[in-house]
mmCIF file of C-alpha atoms in Angstrom:
data_model
loop_
_atom_site.group_PDB
_atom_site.id
_atom_site.type_symbol
_atom_site.label_atom_id
_atom_site.label_comp_id
_atom_site.label_asym_id
_atom_site.label_seq_id
_atom_site.Cartn_x
_atom_site.Cartn_y
_atom_site.Cartn_z
ATOM 1 C CA UNK A 1 -93.039 102.818 40.033
ATOM 2 C CA UNK A 2 -92.006 106.259 38.749
ATOM 3 C CA UNK A 3 -93.188 107.464 35.449
ATOM 4 C CA UNK A 4 -90.875 107.378 32.461
ATOM 5 C CA UNK A 5 -91.848 111.021 31.472
ATOM 6 C CA UNK A 6 -93.471 113.569 33.657
ATOM 7 C CA UNK A 7 -94.620 116.977 32.445
ATOM 8 C CA UNK A 8 -95.613 119.330 34.996
ATOM 9 C CA UNK A 9 -97.409 122.648 34.516
ATOM 10 C CA UNK A 10 -95.577 123.194 31.254
ATOM 11 C CA UNK A 11 -96.225 126.638 29.790
ATOM 12 C CA UNK A 12 -94.389 128.148 26.810
ATOM 13 C CA UNK A 13 -94.789 131.817 25.690
ATOM 14 C CA UNK A 14 -92.828 133.386 22.835
ATOM 15 C CA UNK A 15 -93.069 136.834 21.717
ATOM 16 C CA UNK A 16 -95.948 137.515 24.031
ATOM 17 C CA UNK A 17 -97.966 134.756 22.642
ATOM 18 C CA UNK A 18 -98.626 131.628 24.725
ATOM 19 C CA UNK A 19 -98.235 128.573 22.814
ATOM 20 C CA UNK A 20 -98.791 126.179 25.621
ATOM 21 C CA UNK A 21 -100.637 126.828 29.040
ATOM 22 C CA UNK A 22 -100.001 124.587 32.225
ATOM 23 C CA UNK A 23 -99.883 121.360 30.412
ATOM 24 C CA UNK A 24 -99.449 118.396 32.841
ATOM 25 C CA UNK A 25 -99.367 114.544 31.965
ATOM 26 C CA UNK A 26 -97.031 111.392 32.673
ATOM 27 C CA UNK A 27 -96.686 108.284 30.846
ATOM 28 C CA UNK A 28 -95.154 105.125 32.023
ATOM 29 C CA UNK A 29 -92.997 102.437 30.414
ATOM 30 C CA UNK A 30 -94.537 100.706 27.444
ATOM 31 C CA UNK A 31 -97.490 103.487 27.119
ATOM 32 C CA UNK A 32 -98.573 104.723 23.478
ATOM 33 C CA UNK A 33 -99.764 108.181 23.846
ATOM 34 C CA UNK A 34 -101.525 109.902 20.854
ATOM 35 C CA UNK A 35 -101.648 113.650 20.954
ATOM 36 C CA UNK A 36 -104.737 115.142 19.140
ATOM 37 C CA UNK A 37 -105.605 118.798 18.300
ATOM 38 C CA UNK A 38 -106.497 121.027 15.486
ATOM 39 C CA UNK A 39 -103.814 122.865 13.600
ATOM 40 C CA UNK A 40 -102.284 125.475 15.937
ATOM 41 C CA UNK A 41 -103.341 123.738 19.201
ATOM 42 C CA UNK A 42 -99.923 123.275 20.285
ATOM 43 C CA UNK A 43 -99.008 119.818 19.356
ATOM 44 C CA UNK A 44 -95.799 120.720 17.327
ATOM 45 C CA UNK A 45 -94.792 123.184 20.367
ATOM 46 C CA UNK A 46 -95.156 120.181 22.752
ATOM 47 C CA UNK A 47 -92.867 117.871 20.778
ATOM 48 C CA UNK A 48 -90.321 120.630 20.520
ATOM 49 C CA UNK A 49 -90.215 121.058 24.293
ATOM 50 C CA UNK A 50 -90.081 117.290 24.797
ATOM 51 C CA UNK A 51 -87.034 117.407 22.380
ATOM 52 C CA UNK A 52 -85.395 120.323 24.190
ATOM 53 C CA UNK A 53 -85.597 122.611 21.205
ATOM 54 C CA UNK A 54 -87.678 124.854 22.860
ATOM 55 C CA UNK A 55 -87.264 125.710 26.905
ATOM 56 C CA UNK A 56 -90.360 126.196 28.968
ATOM 57 C CA UNK A 57 -91.296 129.635 30.272
ATOM 58 C CA UNK A 58 -92.458 127.827 33.338
ATOM 59 C CA UNK A 59 -92.966 124.243 34.604
ATOM 60 C CA UNK A 60 -90.630 121.243 33.948
ATOM 61 C CA UNK A 61 -90.286 117.964 31.987
ATOM 62 C CA UNK A 62 -88.609 114.907 33.845
ATOM 63 C CA UNK A 63 -87.410 111.885 31.784
ATOM 64 C CA UNK A 64 -86.677 108.947 34.255
ATOM 65 C CA UNK A 65 -86.763 111.427 37.008
ATOM 66 C CA UNK A 66 -83.984 113.800 35.402
ATOM 67 C CA UNK A 67 -84.869 117.454 34.376
ATOM 68 C CA UNK A 68 -84.704 117.635 30.755
ATOM 69 C CA UNK A 69 -83.324 120.981 30.792
ATOM 70 C CA UNK A 70 -80.356 119.853 32.654
ATOM 71 C CA UNK A 71 -79.244 117.218 30.341
ATOM 72 C CA UNK A 72 -76.844 117.519 27.472
ATOM 73 C CA UNK A 73 -77.826 116.788 23.999
ATOM 74 C CA UNK A 74 -76.368 113.483 23.978
ATOM 75 C CA UNK A 75 -77.853 112.552 27.075
ATOM 76 C CA UNK A 76 -81.327 113.633 25.757
ATOM 77 C CA UNK A 77 -80.683 111.445 22.834
ATOM 78 C CA UNK A 78 -80.016 108.474 25.074
ATOM 79 C CA UNK A 79 -83.497 108.716 26.346
ATOM 80 C CA UNK A 80 -85.560 110.201 23.499
ATOM 81 C CA UNK A 81 -85.586 109.459 19.548
ATOM 82 C CA UNK A 82 -87.643 111.353 17.093
ATOM 83 C CA UNK A 83 -89.297 110.463 13.779
ATOM 84 C CA UNK A 84 -90.305 113.655 11.699
ATOM 85 C CA UNK A 85 -93.055 113.980 9.085
ATOM 86 C CA UNK A 86 -92.630 111.901 5.958
ATOM 87 C CA UNK A 87 -91.896 115.171 3.563
ATOM 88 C CA UNK A 88 -88.716 116.066 5.169
ATOM 89 C CA UNK A 89 -85.571 117.403 3.479
ATOM 90 C CA UNK A 90 -83.748 115.233 1.249
ATOM 91 C CA UNK A 91 -80.717 113.437 2.920
ATOM 92 C CA UNK A 92 -77.488 112.960 1.093
ATOM 93 C CA UNK A 93 -76.604 109.589 2.855
ATOM 94 C CA UNK A 94 -76.577 106.077 2.168
ATOM 95 C CA UNK A 95 -79.095 104.366 4.252
ATOM 96 C CA UNK A 96 -76.412 102.400 6.117
ATOM 97 C CA UNK A 97 -74.611 105.505 7.165
ATOM 98 C CA UNK A 98 -77.745 107.236 8.039
ATOM 99 C CA UNK A 99 -79.041 104.360 10.541
ATOM 100 C CA UNK A 100 -75.517 104.261 11.951
ATOM 101 C CA UNK A 101 -75.337 107.995 12.672
ATOM 102 C CA UNK A 102 -78.050 107.510 15.210
ATOM 103 C CA UNK A 103 -75.386 105.947 17.579
ATOM 104 C CA UNK A 104 -73.656 109.173 18.086
ATOM 105 C CA UNK A 105 -75.489 109.721 21.624
ATOM 106 C CA UNK A 106 -73.343 106.440 22.745
ATOM 107 C CA UNK A 107 -69.912 107.675 21.379
ATOM 108 C CA UNK A 108 -67.299 110.147 22.178
ATOM 109 C CA UNK A 109 -65.301 111.887 19.754
ATOM 110 C CA UNK A 110 -62.420 109.287 19.800
ATOM 111 C CA UNK A 111 -64.781 106.067 20.313
ATOM 112 C CA UNK A 112 -65.072 103.540 17.546
ATOM 113 C CA UNK A 113 -67.826 101.181 16.357
ATOM 114 C CA UNK A 114 -68.186 98.709 18.888
ATOM 115 C CA UNK A 115 -69.757 95.379 19.304
ATOM 116 C CA UNK A 116 -72.894 96.954 21.110
ATOM 117 C CA UNK A 117 -73.247 99.412 18.131
ATOM 118 C CA UNK A 118 -73.297 96.596 15.706
ATOM 119 C CA UNK A 119 -75.794 94.679 17.887
ATOM 120 C CA UNK A 120 -78.125 97.674 18.019
ATOM 121 C CA UNK A 121 -77.873 98.140 14.272
ATOM 122 C CA UNK A 122 -78.620 94.655 13.258
ATOM 123 C CA UNK A 123 -81.369 94.423 15.726
ATOM 124 C CA UNK A 124 -82.815 97.658 14.133
ATOM 125 C CA UNK A 125 -82.654 96.547 10.442
ATOM 126 C CA UNK A 126 -84.133 93.149 11.384
ATOM 127 C CA UNK A 127 -87.141 94.617 13.389
ATOM 128 C CA UNK A 128 -87.935 97.202 10.640
ATOM 129 C CA UNK A 129 -87.005 94.830 7.712
ATOM 130 C CA UNK A 130 -84.748 97.388 6.009
ATOM 131 C CA UNK A 131 -81.783 95.222 5.152
ATOM 132 C CA UNK A 132 -82.509 95.405 1.459
ATOM 133 C CA UNK A 133 -82.157 99.354 1.542
ATOM 134 C CA UNK A 134 -78.828 99.563 3.268
ATOM 135 C CA UNK A 135 -76.900 100.370 0.028
ATOM 136 C CA UNK A 136 -79.504 102.672 -1.391
ATOM 137 C CA UNK A 137 -79.224 106.575 -1.166
ATOM 138 C CA UNK A 138 -81.897 108.104 1.318
ATOM 139 C CA UNK A 139 -83.170 110.501 -1.690
ATOM 140 C CA UNK A 140 -84.010 107.399 -3.787
ATOM 141 C CA UNK A 141 -86.398 106.140 -1.337
ATOM 142 C CA UNK A 142 -90.216 106.474 -1.413
ATOM 143 C CA UNK A 143 -91.824 108.289 1.313
ATOM 144 C CA UNK A 144 -92.895 105.046 3.101
ATOM 145 C CA UNK A 145 -89.538 103.490 2.677
ATOM 146 C CA UNK A 146 -87.868 106.633 4.224
ATOM 147 C CA UNK A 147 -90.177 106.360 7.321
ATOM 148 C CA UNK A 148 -89.094 102.841 7.775
ATOM 149 C CA UNK A 149 -85.529 103.957 7.709
ATOM 150 C CA UNK A 150 -86.149 106.908 10.104
ATOM 151 C CA UNK A 151 -87.919 104.423 12.514
ATOM 152 C CA UNK A 152 -84.856 102.148 12.206
ATOM 153 C CA UNK A 153 -82.356 104.921 13.037
ATOM 154 C CA UNK A 154 -84.618 105.687 16.101
ATOM 155 C CA UNK A 155 -84.650 102.124 17.137
ATOM 156 C CA UNK A 156 -80.860 101.844 16.742
ATOM 157 C CA UNK A 157 -80.532 104.783 19.095
ATOM 158 C CA UNK A 158 -81.833 102.649 21.792
ATOM 159 C CA UNK A 159 -83.943 105.180 23.612
ATOM 160 C CA UNK A 160 -86.693 104.257 25.610
ATOM 161 C CA UNK A 161 -89.157 106.845 24.481
ATOM 162 C CA UNK A 162 -90.093 107.361 20.765
ATOM 163 C CA UNK A 163 -91.563 110.744 19.517
ATOM 164 C CA UNK A 164 -93.354 110.733 16.192
ATOM 165 C CA UNK A 165 -94.724 113.940 14.433
ATOM 166 C CA UNK A 166 -97.537 112.637 11.978
ATOM 167 C CA UNK A 167 -95.439 109.873 10.695
ATOM 168 C CA UNK A 168 -97.717 108.815 8.198
ATOM 169 C CA UNK A 169 -98.706 112.132 6.667
ATOM 170 C CA UNK A 170 -98.354 112.395 2.964
ATOM 171 C CA UNK A 171 -98.227 108.518 2.668
ATOM 172 C CA UNK A 172 -100.563 106.394 0.598
ATOM 173 C CA UNK A 173 -102.853 103.984 2.241
ATOM 174 C CA UNK A 174 -100.739 100.955 2.020
ATOM 175 C CA UNK A 175 -97.569 102.733 3.681
ATOM 176 C CA UNK A 176 -99.855 104.370 6.444
ATOM 177 C CA UNK A 177 -100.910 100.831 7.326
ATOM 178 C CA UNK A 178 -97.280 99.503 7.038
ATOM 179 C CA UNK A 179 -95.914 102.434 9.190
ATOM 180 C CA UNK A 180 -98.669 102.140 11.849
ATOM 181 C CA UNK A 181 -98.178 98.301 12.084
ATOM 182 C CA UNK A 182 -94.423 98.901 12.686
ATOM 183 C CA UNK A 183 -94.921 101.524 15.427
ATOM 184 C CA UNK A 184 -97.400 99.154 17.106
ATOM 185 C CA UNK A 185 -94.807 96.363 16.941
ATOM 186 C CA UNK A 186 -92.252 98.614 18.538
ATOM 187 C CA UNK A 187 -94.574 99.336 21.534
ATOM 188 C CA UNK A 188 -96.189 96.044 22.079
ATOM 189 C CA UNK A 189 -93.471 93.439 21.293
ATOM 190 C CA UNK A 190 -90.323 95.554 22.081
ATOM 191 C CA UNK A 191 -91.574 97.874 24.961
ATOM 192 C CA UNK A 192 -90.765 101.049 23.557
ATOM 193 C CA UNK A 193 -92.967 103.977 24.897
ATOM 194 C CA UNK A 194 -94.518 106.209 21.998
ATOM 195 C CA UNK A 195 -95.783 109.710 21.868
ATOM 196 C CA UNK A 196 -97.364 110.315 18.630
ATOM 197 C CA UNK A 197 -98.844 113.318 17.114
ATOM 198 C CA UNK A 198 -101.668 112.750 14.892
ATOM 199 C CA UNK A 199 -104.716 114.148 12.797
ATOM 200 C CA UNK A 200 -106.090 110.533 12.670
ATOM 201 C CA UNK A 201 -108.706 110.508 15.283
ATOM 202 C CA UNK A 202 -109.832 106.854 14.568
ATOM 203 C CA UNK A 203 -106.247 105.513 14.535
ATOM 204 C CA UNK A 204 -105.463 107.209 17.737
ATOM 205 C CA UNK A 205 -108.448 105.750 19.441
ATOM 206 C CA UNK A 206 -107.829 102.177 18.082
ATOM 207 C CA UNK A 207 -104.243 101.957 18.531
ATOM 208 C CA UNK A 208 -102.946 103.906 21.404
ATOM 209 C CA UNK A 209 -103.362 103.556 25.066
ATOM 210 C CA UNK A 210 -104.114 107.060 25.955
ATOM 211 C CA UNK A 211 -104.944 110.503 24.476
ATOM 212 C CA UNK A 212 -103.904 113.882 25.186
ATOM 213 C CA UNK A 213 -106.208 116.433 23.528
ATOM 214 C CA UNK A 214 -105.006 120.124 22.929
ATOM 215 C CA UNK A 215 -107.044 123.112 22.254
ATOM 216 C CA UNK A 216 -105.579 126.732 21.918
ATOM 217 C CA UNK A 217 -102.406 125.588 23.945
ATOM 218 C CA UNK A 218 -104.319 124.010 26.812
ATOM 219 C CA UNK A 219 -104.856 120.488 27.800
ATOM 220 C CA UNK A 220 -108.615 119.871 26.928
ATOM 221 C CA UNK A 221 -108.604 116.114 28.075
ATOM 222 C CA UNK A 222 -106.182 113.410 29.109
ATOM 223 C CA UNK A 223 -107.027 109.880 29.602
ATOM 224 C CA UNK A 224 -107.472 106.386 28.272
ATOM 225 C CA UNK A 225 -107.847 106.095 24.377
ATOM 226 C CA UNK A 226 -110.872 103.745 25.043
ATOM 227 C CA UNK A 227 -113.006 106.394 26.694
ATOM 228 C CA UNK A 228 -112.232 109.367 24.541
ATOM 229 C CA UNK A 229 -115.029 108.777 21.793
ATOM 230 C CA UNK A 230 -117.632 108.241 24.868
ATOM 231 C CA UNK A 231 -117.290 112.036 25.558
ATOM 232 C CA UNK A 232 -118.562 115.198 23.995
ATOM 233 C CA UNK A 233 -114.834 116.340 23.919
ATOM 234 C CA UNK A 234 -114.356 115.162 20.328
ATOM 235 C CA UNK A 235 -116.787 117.534 19.021
ATOM 236 C CA UNK A 236 -115.368 120.610 20.865
ATOM 237 C CA UNK A 237 -111.920 119.527 20.152
ATOM 238 C CA UNK A 238 -112.459 119.988 16.433
ATOM 239 C CA UNK A 239 -115.189 122.412 16.565
ATOM 240 C CA UNK A 240 -116.917 119.723 14.291
ATOM 241 C CA UNK A 241 -119.892 117.463 14.525
ATOM 242 C CA UNK A 242 -119.248 113.662 14.292
ATOM 243 C CA UNK A 243 -121.513 110.629 13.865
ATOM 244 C CA UNK A 244 -120.482 107.390 15.321
ATOM 245 C CA UNK A 245 -120.547 103.794 13.737
ATOM 246 C CA UNK A 246 -118.878 100.289 14.338
ATOM 247 C CA UNK A 247 -116.036 99.284 12.579
ATOM 248 C CA UNK A 248 -117.193 96.687 10.057
ATOM 249 C CA UNK A 249 -114.248 94.247 10.875
ATOM 250 C CA UNK A 250 -113.437 94.899 14.716
ATOM 251 C CA UNK A 251 -116.723 96.340 15.855
ATOM 252 C CA UNK A 252 -114.905 99.115 17.573
ATOM 253 C CA UNK A 253 -116.335 102.664 17.720
ATOM 254 C CA UNK A 254 -115.275 104.836 15.065
ATOM 255 C CA UNK A 255 -115.961 108.661 14.438
ATOM 256 C CA UNK A 256 -116.899 110.074 11.060
ATOM 257 C CA UNK A 257 -117.229 113.684 10.081
ATOM 258 C CA UNK A 258 -120.862 114.899 9.865
ATOM 259 C CA UNK A 259 -121.987 116.889 6.995
ATOM 260 C CA UNK A 260 -123.513 119.345 9.604
ATOM 261 C CA UNK A 261 -121.198 122.071 10.683
#
């Protein structure tokens, strides 16, 4: 079975500065990959490359065996959807219009709203439980509510791969848990593959299926999430000592920042 996404020797250099160096990995349908690393490690650059915003200096990206750089913007949007951080710009749209706009990748300039558009829309708002927000203005929503709408729009887009850039940053613990549970639901119950950039080490280990660890633009580690805390890489990744304990509810191994630098 071919991979959903293949990244082969991806390097990106801008203004004589190397941002990513020879990054290779792949994910299959149904995978949940968390990308970890300190600030400046290359996580956002990788997302921009996967979205086609930055072109590789060398190497290539394949989505369902198609070279990403050779696809049009609409073709890329049919394959990949994106949810930004929760503190993005205020959007002057109603919720219903914002979600419906995500269907642009399936339309031409003259096409009308069709039954498959309505089906995708209704499914997205049902899964994300956002029907009560539809008549609201986007700028009136809380950060957590906006993230649910962003995820609803990405789901309405009907792409097999969902990219998320620190989707729970700036959210309080209640909304962090709510958004994380929704992402897990999309992945586990609806088969959407996920790549999430995160600073939450324990979330990544407990919820994703695999981890890609970046440091100084290079791949430091790639493998099963369940194995990541069993290595010494976690110390090296963050230049920080950790102590390990068992989660009091699940018994899973978790990492705690040590007071020793």
